Amino acid sequence: EPEVTQTPSHQVTQMGQEVILRCVPISNHLYFYWYRQILGQKVEFLVSFYNNEISEKSEIFDDQFSVERPDGSNFTLKIRSTKLEDSAMYFCASSAVRTSTDTQYFGPGTRLTVL
Amino acid sequence: AQSVTQLGSHVSVSEGALVLLRCNYSSSVPPYLFWYVQYPNQGLQLLLKYTSAATLVKGINGFEAEFKKSETSFHLTKPSAHMSDAAEYFCAVRDSGGSNYKLTFGKGTLLTVNP
């Protein structure tokens, strides 16, 4: 069964450093999402992406964040200068279509720890 | 803004007992509702979704949920718990109109199944 994969599973970085979290969505999917979950808190939407453009973004997704689809398979989330409060589990998701009832398929997540 | 509340961050049941995980939504219009499950070290997997076709929704692994507009609830149930059901369960909501496709999640409920 096709699945969304994410690398690395755990990333440790120093405050102020740049990190890139990588995702490989399901191959025929066209819509891509990033969510995050700070320990003990809700899973929060960050951004959605379609046709090489951001479709929606939350207030969390400020200028420190960027997304990119550098090739036909990868979807990346970059944090330019990490802060302690960026420590969280980051989930990538993809969907085949973009409707209110479509299913978003999630990856296993990348745990980001900022020291 | 729409939101979901999951009552009980941790639910513990005996094997064979009824599983009831609660989710209440807050939305001005009937939304679309989803239940996801996360097993250890895995991504979020869709259990079932309500898309207004039927108020009683059956999902995978014997789970079902009933949409009750009068109670603004979408509780998840399973008649008989199995050890393999131990996981974290997330309720999520999405607006039924407009162009907003993001999921808004609850905080999750950790289900423990005792032998």
PDB file of C-alpha atoms in Angstrom:
ATOM      1  CA  GLU A   1       0.000   0.000   0.000  1.00  0.00           C
ATOM      2  CA  PRO A   2       1.416   3.412  -0.924  1.00  0.00           C
ATOM      3  CA  GLU A   3       2.486   5.545   2.003  1.00  0.00           C
ATOM      4  CA  VAL A   4       3.955   8.905   2.836  1.00  0.00           C
ATOM      5  CA  THR A   5       7.524   8.719   4.076  1.00  0.00           C
ATOM      6  CA  GLN A   6       9.504  11.272   6.042  1.00  0.00           C
ATOM      7  CA  THR A   7      13.189  11.702   6.806  1.00  0.00           C
ATOM      8  CA  PRO A   8      14.827  11.931   9.201  1.00  0.00           C
ATOM      9  CA  SER A   9      12.744  10.372  11.943  1.00  0.00           C
ATOM     10  CA  HIS A  10      14.535  12.508  14.525  1.00  0.00           C
ATOM     11  CA  GLN A  11      16.523  15.697  14.011  1.00  0.00           C
ATOM     12  CA  VAL A  12      18.485  17.461  16.719  1.00  0.00           C
ATOM     13  CA  THR A  13      19.775  20.950  15.992  1.00  0.00           C
ATOM     14  CA  GLN A  14      21.163  23.992  17.725  1.00  0.00           C
ATOM     15  CA  MET A  15      19.083  27.132  18.052  1.00  0.00           C
ATOM     16  CA  GLY A  16      19.636  29.434  15.083  1.00  0.00           C
ATOM     17  CA  GLN A  17      20.531  26.646  12.696  1.00  0.00           C
ATOM     18  CA  GLU A  18      18.643  25.860   9.511  1.00  0.00           C
ATOM     19  CA  VAL A  19      16.863  22.537   9.164  1.00  0.00           C
ATOM     20  CA  ILE A  20      15.215  20.857   6.226  1.00  0.00           C
ATOM     21  CA  LEU A  21      12.597  18.199   6.830  1.00  0.00           C
ATOM     22  CA  ARG A  22      11.921  15.924   3.921  1.00  0.00           C
ATOM     23  CA  CYS A  23       8.796  14.127   2.792  1.00  0.00           C
ATOM     24  CA  VAL A  24       7.972  11.840  -0.085  1.00  0.00           C
ATOM     25  CA  PRO A  25       4.211  12.023  -0.706  1.00  0.00           C
ATOM     26  CA  ILE A  26       2.203   9.257  -2.329  1.00  0.00           C
ATOM     27  CA  SER A  27       3.212   9.247  -5.988  1.00  0.00           C
ATOM     28  CA  ASN A  28      -0.047  10.257  -7.710  1.00  0.00           C
ATOM     29  CA  HIS A  29      -1.057  12.833  -5.104  1.00  0.00           C
ATOM     30  CA  LEU A  30      -1.143  16.496  -6.004  1.00  0.00           C
ATOM     31  CA  TYR A  31      -1.818  18.271  -2.698  1.00  0.00           C
ATOM     32  CA  PHE A  32       0.669  18.434   0.125  1.00  0.00           C
ATOM     33  CA  TYR A  33       0.486  19.574   3.712  1.00  0.00           C
ATOM     34  CA  TRP A  34       2.658  20.127   6.774  1.00  0.00           C
ATOM     35  CA  TYR A  35       1.329  19.904  10.297  1.00  0.00           C
ATOM     36  CA  ARG A  36       3.148  19.965  13.602  1.00  0.00           C
ATOM     37  CA  GLN A  37       2.483  18.809  17.139  1.00  0.00           C
ATOM     38  CA  ILE A  38       4.280  20.368  20.063  1.00  0.00           C
ATOM     39  CA  LEU A  39       4.544  17.870  22.909  1.00  0.00           C
ATOM     40  CA  GLY A  40       1.296  17.751  24.850  1.00  0.00           C
ATOM     41  CA  GLN A  41      -0.547  20.018  22.429  1.00  0.00           C
ATOM     42  CA  LYS A  42      -2.798  19.641  19.418  1.00  0.00           C
ATOM     43  CA  VAL A  43      -1.732  18.746  15.904  1.00  0.00           C
ATOM     44  CA  GLU A  44      -1.671  22.123  14.119  1.00  0.00           C
ATOM     45  CA  PHE A  45      -1.889  22.950  10.437  1.00  0.00           C
ATOM     46  CA  LEU A  46       1.086  24.808   9.012  1.00  0.00           C
ATOM     47  CA  VAL A  47       0.733  24.991   5.249  1.00  0.00           C
ATOM     48  CA  SER A  48      -0.776  23.406   2.158  1.00  0.00           C
ATOM     49  CA  PHE A  49       0.856  23.332  -1.266  1.00  0.00           C
ATOM     50  CA  TYR A  50      -0.374  22.671  -4.770  1.00  0.00           C
ATOM     51  CA  ASN A  51       1.021  23.258  -8.224  1.00  0.00           C
ATOM     52  CA  ASN A  52       4.245  24.677  -6.811  1.00  0.00           C
ATOM     53  CA  GLU A  53       2.453  27.299  -4.779  1.00  0.00           C
ATOM     54  CA  ILE A  54       1.285  27.709  -1.213  1.00  0.00           C
ATOM     55  CA  SER A  55      -2.492  27.318  -1.097  1.00  0.00           C
ATOM     56  CA  GLU A  56      -3.078  28.110   2.556  1.00  0.00           C
ATOM     57  CA  LYS A  57      -0.902  28.864   5.517  1.00  0.00           C
ATOM     58  CA  SER A  58      -1.481  29.378   9.204  1.00  0.00           C
ATOM     59  CA  GLU A  59      -0.288  32.158  11.445  1.00  0.00           C
ATOM     60  CA  ILE A  60       2.474  29.837  12.635  1.00  0.00           C
ATOM     61  CA  PHE A  61       3.955  29.688   9.134  1.00  0.00           C
ATOM     62  CA  ASP A  62       5.933  32.924   9.231  1.00  0.00           C
ATOM     63  CA  ASP A  63       8.947  34.082   7.210  1.00  0.00           C
ATOM     64  CA  GLN A  64      11.170  31.552   9.003  1.00  0.00           C
ATOM     65  CA  PHE A  65       9.365  28.726   7.242  1.00  0.00           C
ATOM     66  CA  SER A  66       9.361  27.792   3.592  1.00  0.00           C
ATOM     67  CA  VAL A  67       8.223  24.818   1.545  1.00  0.00           C
ATOM     68  CA  GLU A  68       9.450  23.487  -1.725  1.00  0.00           C
ATOM     69  CA  ARG A  69       8.911  20.647  -4.138  1.00  0.00           C
ATOM     70  CA  PRO A  70      12.430  20.475  -5.543  1.00  0.00           C
ATOM     71  CA  ASP A  71      11.751  17.524  -7.810  1.00  0.00           C
ATOM     72  CA  GLY A  72       8.906  15.220  -8.764  1.00  0.00           C
ATOM     73  CA  SER A  73       8.966  13.223  -5.564  1.00  0.00           C
ATOM     74  CA  ASN A  74      10.156  15.265  -2.581  1.00  0.00           C
ATOM     75  CA  PHE A  75       8.336  17.918  -0.557  1.00  0.00           C
ATOM     76  CA  THR A  76      10.424  19.815   1.959  1.00  0.00           C
ATOM     77  CA  LEU A  77       9.866  22.101   4.920  1.00  0.00           C
ATOM     78  CA  LYS A  78      12.721  24.468   5.735  1.00  0.00           C
ATOM     79  CA  ILE A  79      13.094  26.372   8.966  1.00  0.00           C
ATOM     80  CA  ARG A  80      15.718  29.069   8.431  1.00  0.00           C
ATOM     81  CA  SER A  81      16.744  29.892  11.970  1.00  0.00           C
ATOM     82  CA  THR A  82      15.342  27.458  14.469  1.00  0.00           C
ATOM     83  CA  LYS A  83      14.010  28.561  17.838  1.00  0.00           C
ATOM     84  CA  LEU A  84      13.496  26.491  20.973  1.00  0.00           C
ATOM     85  CA  GLU A  85       9.740  26.693  20.424  1.00  0.00           C
ATOM     86  CA  ASP A  86      10.087  24.993  17.022  1.00  0.00           C
ATOM     87  CA  SER A  87      10.721  21.716  18.865  1.00  0.00           C
ATOM     88  CA  ALA A  88       7.833  19.505  17.803  1.00  0.00           C
ATOM     89  CA  MET A  89       6.778  16.507  15.761  1.00  0.00           C
ATOM     90  CA  TYR A  90       6.312  17.570  12.130  1.00  0.00           C
ATOM     91  CA  PHE A  91       3.905  15.588   9.970  1.00  0.00           C
ATOM     92  CA  CYS A  92       3.712  15.660   6.204  1.00  0.00           C
ATOM     93  CA  ALA A  93       0.468  14.683   4.474  1.00  0.00           C
ATOM     94  CA  SER A  94      -0.751  14.339   0.918  1.00  0.00           C
ATOM     95  CA  SER A  95      -4.075  13.931  -0.842  1.00  0.00           C
ATOM     96  CA  ALA A  96      -5.087  13.020  -4.356  1.00  0.00           C
ATOM     97  CA  VAL A  97      -7.734  15.679  -4.672  1.00  0.00           C
ATOM     98  CA  ARG A  98      -8.612  18.848  -2.814  1.00  0.00           C
ATOM     99  CA  THR A  99     -12.137  18.615  -1.557  1.00  0.00           C
ATOM    100  CA  SER A 100     -13.666  18.877   1.860  1.00  0.00           C
ATOM    101  CA  THR A 101     -14.151  15.121   2.046  1.00  0.00           C
ATOM    102  CA  ASP A 102     -10.851  13.872   0.662  1.00  0.00           C
ATOM    103  CA  THR A 103      -8.533  11.822   2.832  1.00  0.00           C
ATOM    104  CA  GLN A 104      -5.189  13.257   3.803  1.00  0.00           C
ATOM    105  CA  TYR A 105      -2.558  10.536   4.197  1.00  0.00           C
ATOM    106  CA  PHE A 106       0.041  11.238   6.846  1.00  0.00           C
ATOM    107  CA  GLY A 107       3.661  10.265   7.202  1.00  0.00           C
ATOM    108  CA  PRO A 108       5.186   8.954  10.458  1.00  0.00           C
ATOM    109  CA  GLY A 109       6.576  12.359  11.380  1.00  0.00           C
ATOM    110  CA  THR A 110       9.955  13.913  12.091  1.00  0.00           C
ATOM    111  CA  ARG A 111      10.700  14.775  15.687  1.00  0.00           C
ATOM    112  CA  LEU A 112      12.632  18.046  15.734  1.00  0.00           C
ATOM    113  CA  THR A 113      14.537  18.915  18.885  1.00  0.00           C
ATOM    114  CA  VAL A 114      16.058  22.391  19.098  1.00  0.00           C
ATOM    115  CA  LEU A 115      18.710  22.828  21.805  1.00  0.00           C
TER     116      LEU A 115
ATOM    117  CA  ALA B   1     -13.329  29.251  14.141  1.00  0.00           C
ATOM    118  CA  GLN B   2     -14.107  25.567  14.152  1.00  0.00           C
ATOM    119  CA  SER B   3     -12.587  23.316  16.775  1.00  0.00           C
ATOM    120  CA  VAL B   4     -12.877  19.880  18.319  1.00  0.00           C
ATOM    121  CA  THR B   5     -12.588  18.864  21.934  1.00  0.00           C
ATOM    122  CA  GLN B   6     -11.616  15.373  22.969  1.00  0.00           C
ATOM    123  CA  LEU B   7     -12.670  14.572  26.501  1.00  0.00           C
ATOM    124  CA  GLY B   8     -10.095  12.470  28.293  1.00  0.00           C
ATOM    125  CA  SER B   9      -6.458  12.546  27.301  1.00  0.00           C
ATOM    126  CA  HIS B  10      -6.118   8.945  28.454  1.00  0.00           C
ATOM    127  CA  VAL B  11      -8.689   6.145  28.407  1.00  0.00           C
ATOM    128  CA  SER B  12      -7.976   2.706  29.805  1.00  0.00           C
ATOM    129  CA  VAL B  13     -10.175  -0.325  29.112  1.00  0.00           C
ATOM    130  CA  SER B  14      -9.951  -4.059  29.584  1.00  0.00           C
ATOM    131  CA  GLU B  15      -9.621  -6.366  26.620  1.00  0.00           C
ATOM    132  CA  GLY B  16     -13.130  -7.211  25.396  1.00  0.00           C
ATOM    133  CA  ALA B  17     -14.698  -4.116  26.925  1.00  0.00           C
ATOM    134  CA  LEU B  18     -16.473  -1.322  25.089  1.00  0.00           C
ATOM    135  CA  VAL B  19     -14.296   1.472  23.779  1.00  0.00           C
ATOM    136  CA  LEU B  20     -15.791   4.968  23.838  1.00  0.00           C
ATOM    137  CA  LEU B  21     -13.676   7.946  22.838  1.00  0.00           C
ATOM    138  CA  ARG B  22     -15.416  11.291  22.934  1.00  0.00           C
ATOM    139  CA  CYS B  23     -15.229  14.140  20.462  1.00  0.00           C
ATOM    140  CA  ASN B  24     -17.317  17.290  20.397  1.00  0.00           C
ATOM    141  CA  TYR B  25     -17.074  19.869  17.660  1.00  0.00           C
ATOM    142  CA  SER B  26     -17.716  23.554  17.564  1.00  0.00           C
ATOM    143  CA  SER B  27     -18.820  24.836  14.204  1.00  0.00           C
ATOM    144  CA  SER B  28     -21.531  27.138  12.960  1.00  0.00           C
ATOM    145  CA  VAL B  29     -22.430  24.703  10.197  1.00  0.00           C
ATOM    146  CA  PRO B  30     -22.288  20.901  10.237  1.00  0.00           C
ATOM    147  CA  PRO B  31     -18.696  20.132   9.401  1.00  0.00           C
ATOM    148  CA  TYR B  32     -16.897  17.151   8.008  1.00  0.00           C
ATOM    149  CA  LEU B  33     -15.393  15.038  10.789  1.00  0.00           C
ATOM    150  CA  PHE B  34     -12.569  12.541  10.868  1.00  0.00           C
ATOM    151  CA  TRP B  35     -11.030  10.076  13.286  1.00  0.00           C
ATOM    152  CA  TYR B  36      -7.357   9.223  12.874  1.00  0.00           C
ATOM    153  CA  VAL B  37      -5.300   6.672  14.801  1.00  0.00           C
ATOM    154  CA  GLN B  38      -1.582   6.767  15.452  1.00  0.00           C
ATOM    155  CA  TYR B  39       0.251   3.600  16.425  1.00  0.00           C
ATOM    156  CA  PRO B  40       3.714   3.961  17.972  1.00  0.00           C
ATOM    157  CA  ASN B  41       6.310   5.224  15.489  1.00  0.00           C
ATOM    158  CA  GLN B  42       3.764   5.420  12.685  1.00  0.00           C
ATOM    159  CA  GLY B  43       1.866   8.170  10.909  1.00  0.00           C
ATOM    160  CA  LEU B  44      -1.732   9.188  11.401  1.00  0.00           C
ATOM    161  CA  GLN B  45      -4.045   6.662   9.750  1.00  0.00           C
ATOM    162  CA  LEU B  46      -7.641   7.447   8.838  1.00  0.00           C
ATOM    163  CA  LEU B  47     -10.137   5.322  10.776  1.00  0.00           C
ATOM    164  CA  LEU B  48     -13.330   6.830   9.415  1.00  0.00           C
ATOM    165  CA  LYS B  49     -14.916  10.071   8.259  1.00  0.00           C
ATOM    166  CA  TYR B  50     -18.308  11.741   8.312  1.00  0.00           C
ATOM    167  CA  THR B  51     -19.215  13.499   5.088  1.00  0.00           C
ATOM    168  CA  SER B  52     -22.991  13.948   5.638  1.00  0.00           C
ATOM    169  CA  ALA B  53     -23.965  10.822   3.681  1.00  0.00           C
ATOM    170  CA  ALA B  54     -24.919   8.850   6.806  1.00  0.00           C
ATOM    171  CA  THR B  55     -24.848   9.733  10.486  1.00  0.00           C
ATOM    172  CA  LEU B  56     -23.499   6.329  11.536  1.00  0.00           C
ATOM    173  CA  VAL B  57     -20.119   5.776   9.981  1.00  0.00           C
ATOM    174  CA  LYS B  58     -18.265   2.482  10.006  1.00  0.00           C
ATOM    175  CA  GLY B  59     -14.517   2.446   9.762  1.00  0.00           C
ATOM    176  CA  ILE B  60     -11.625   0.053   9.814  1.00  0.00           C
ATOM    177  CA  ASN B  61     -10.788  -2.400  12.599  1.00  0.00           C
ATOM    178  CA  GLY B  62     -14.386  -2.576  13.859  1.00  0.00           C
ATOM    179  CA  PHE B  63     -14.648   1.083  14.865  1.00  0.00           C
ATOM    180  CA  GLU B  64     -17.664   3.236  14.200  1.00  0.00           C
ATOM    181  CA  ALA B  65     -18.799   6.750  15.038  1.00  0.00           C
ATOM    182  CA  GLU B  66     -22.147   8.483  15.116  1.00  0.00           C
ATOM    183  CA  PHE B  67     -22.655  12.092  14.119  1.00  0.00           C
ATOM    184  CA  LYS B  68     -25.161  13.761  16.445  1.00  0.00           C
ATOM    185  CA  LYS B  69     -25.934  17.305  15.411  1.00  0.00           C
ATOM    186  CA  SER B  70     -28.080  17.986  18.488  1.00  0.00           C
ATOM    187  CA  GLU B  71     -25.148  17.102  20.731  1.00  0.00           C
ATOM    188  CA  THR B  72     -22.420  18.419  18.369  1.00  0.00           C
ATOM    189  CA  SER B  73     -20.675  15.111  18.922  1.00  0.00           C
ATOM    190  CA  PHE B  74     -18.865  12.477  16.915  1.00  0.00           C
ATOM    191  CA  HIS B  75     -17.873   9.846  19.462  1.00  0.00           C
ATOM    192  CA  LEU B  76     -15.824   6.832  18.413  1.00  0.00           C
ATOM    193  CA  THR B  77     -16.858   3.385  19.623  1.00  0.00           C
ATOM    194  CA  LYS B  78     -15.851  -0.227  19.334  1.00  0.00           C
ATOM    195  CA  PRO B  79     -17.892  -2.969  21.017  1.00  0.00           C
ATOM    196  CA  SER B  80     -14.956  -5.094  22.113  1.00  0.00           C
ATOM    197  CA  ALA B  81     -11.433  -3.791  22.637  1.00  0.00           C
ATOM    198  CA  HIS B  82      -8.448  -5.726  21.408  1.00  0.00           C
ATOM    199  CA  MET B  83      -4.885  -5.373  22.602  1.00  0.00           C
ATOM    200  CA  SER B  84      -3.915  -4.149  19.144  1.00  0.00           C
ATOM    201  CA  ASP B  85      -6.239  -1.139  19.544  1.00  0.00           C
ATOM    202  CA  ALA B  86      -3.790   0.483  21.950  1.00  0.00           C
ATOM    203  CA  ALA B  87      -2.807   3.721  20.238  1.00  0.00           C
ATOM    204  CA  GLU B  88      -3.485   7.449  20.197  1.00  0.00           C
ATOM    205  CA  TYR B  89      -6.722   8.582  18.579  1.00  0.00           C
ATOM    206  CA  PHE B  90      -7.304  12.003  17.077  1.00  0.00           C
ATOM    207  CA  CYS B  91     -10.589  13.637  16.134  1.00  0.00           C
ATOM    208  CA  ALA B  92     -10.394  16.277  13.396  1.00  0.00           C
ATOM    209  CA  VAL B  93     -12.787  18.679  11.726  1.00  0.00           C
ATOM    210  CA  ARG B  94     -12.934  20.480   8.440  1.00  0.00           C
ATOM    211  CA  ASP B  95     -15.385  23.134   7.260  1.00  0.00           C
ATOM    212  CA  SER B  96     -18.029  21.886   4.867  1.00  0.00           C
ATOM    213  CA  GLY B  97     -17.906  25.035   2.777  1.00  0.00           C
ATOM    214  CA  GLY B  98     -15.490  27.486   1.320  1.00  0.00           C
ATOM    215  CA  SER B  99     -11.944  26.766   0.229  1.00  0.00           C
ATOM    216  CA  ASN B 100     -10.527  25.812   3.593  1.00  0.00           C
ATOM    217  CA  TYR B 101      -9.191  22.280   3.357  1.00  0.00           C
ATOM    218  CA  LYS B 102      -7.013  22.126   6.412  1.00  0.00           C
ATOM    219  CA  LEU B 103      -7.811  19.720   9.231  1.00  0.00           C
ATOM    220  CA  THR B 104      -8.240  21.047  12.743  1.00  0.00           C
ATOM    221  CA  PHE B 105      -7.343  18.398  15.294  1.00  0.00           C
ATOM    222  CA  GLY B 106      -8.206  17.677  18.883  1.00  0.00           C
ATOM    223  CA  LYS B 107      -5.484  16.998  21.452  1.00  0.00           C
ATOM    224  CA  GLY B 108      -5.780  13.271  21.096  1.00  0.00           C
ATOM    225  CA  THR B 109      -6.788  10.436  23.413  1.00  0.00           C
ATOM    226  CA  LEU B 110      -4.353   7.722  24.346  1.00  0.00           C
ATOM    227  CA  LEU B 111      -6.127   4.367  24.551  1.00  0.00           C
ATOM    228  CA  THR B 112      -4.630   1.699  26.772  1.00  0.00           C
ATOM    229  CA  VAL B 113      -6.005  -1.862  26.633  1.00  0.00           C
ATOM    230  CA  ASN B 114      -5.363  -4.045  29.651  1.00  0.00           C
ATOM    231  CA  PRO B 115      -5.257  -7.856  29.409  1.00  0.00           C
TER     232      PRO B 115
END
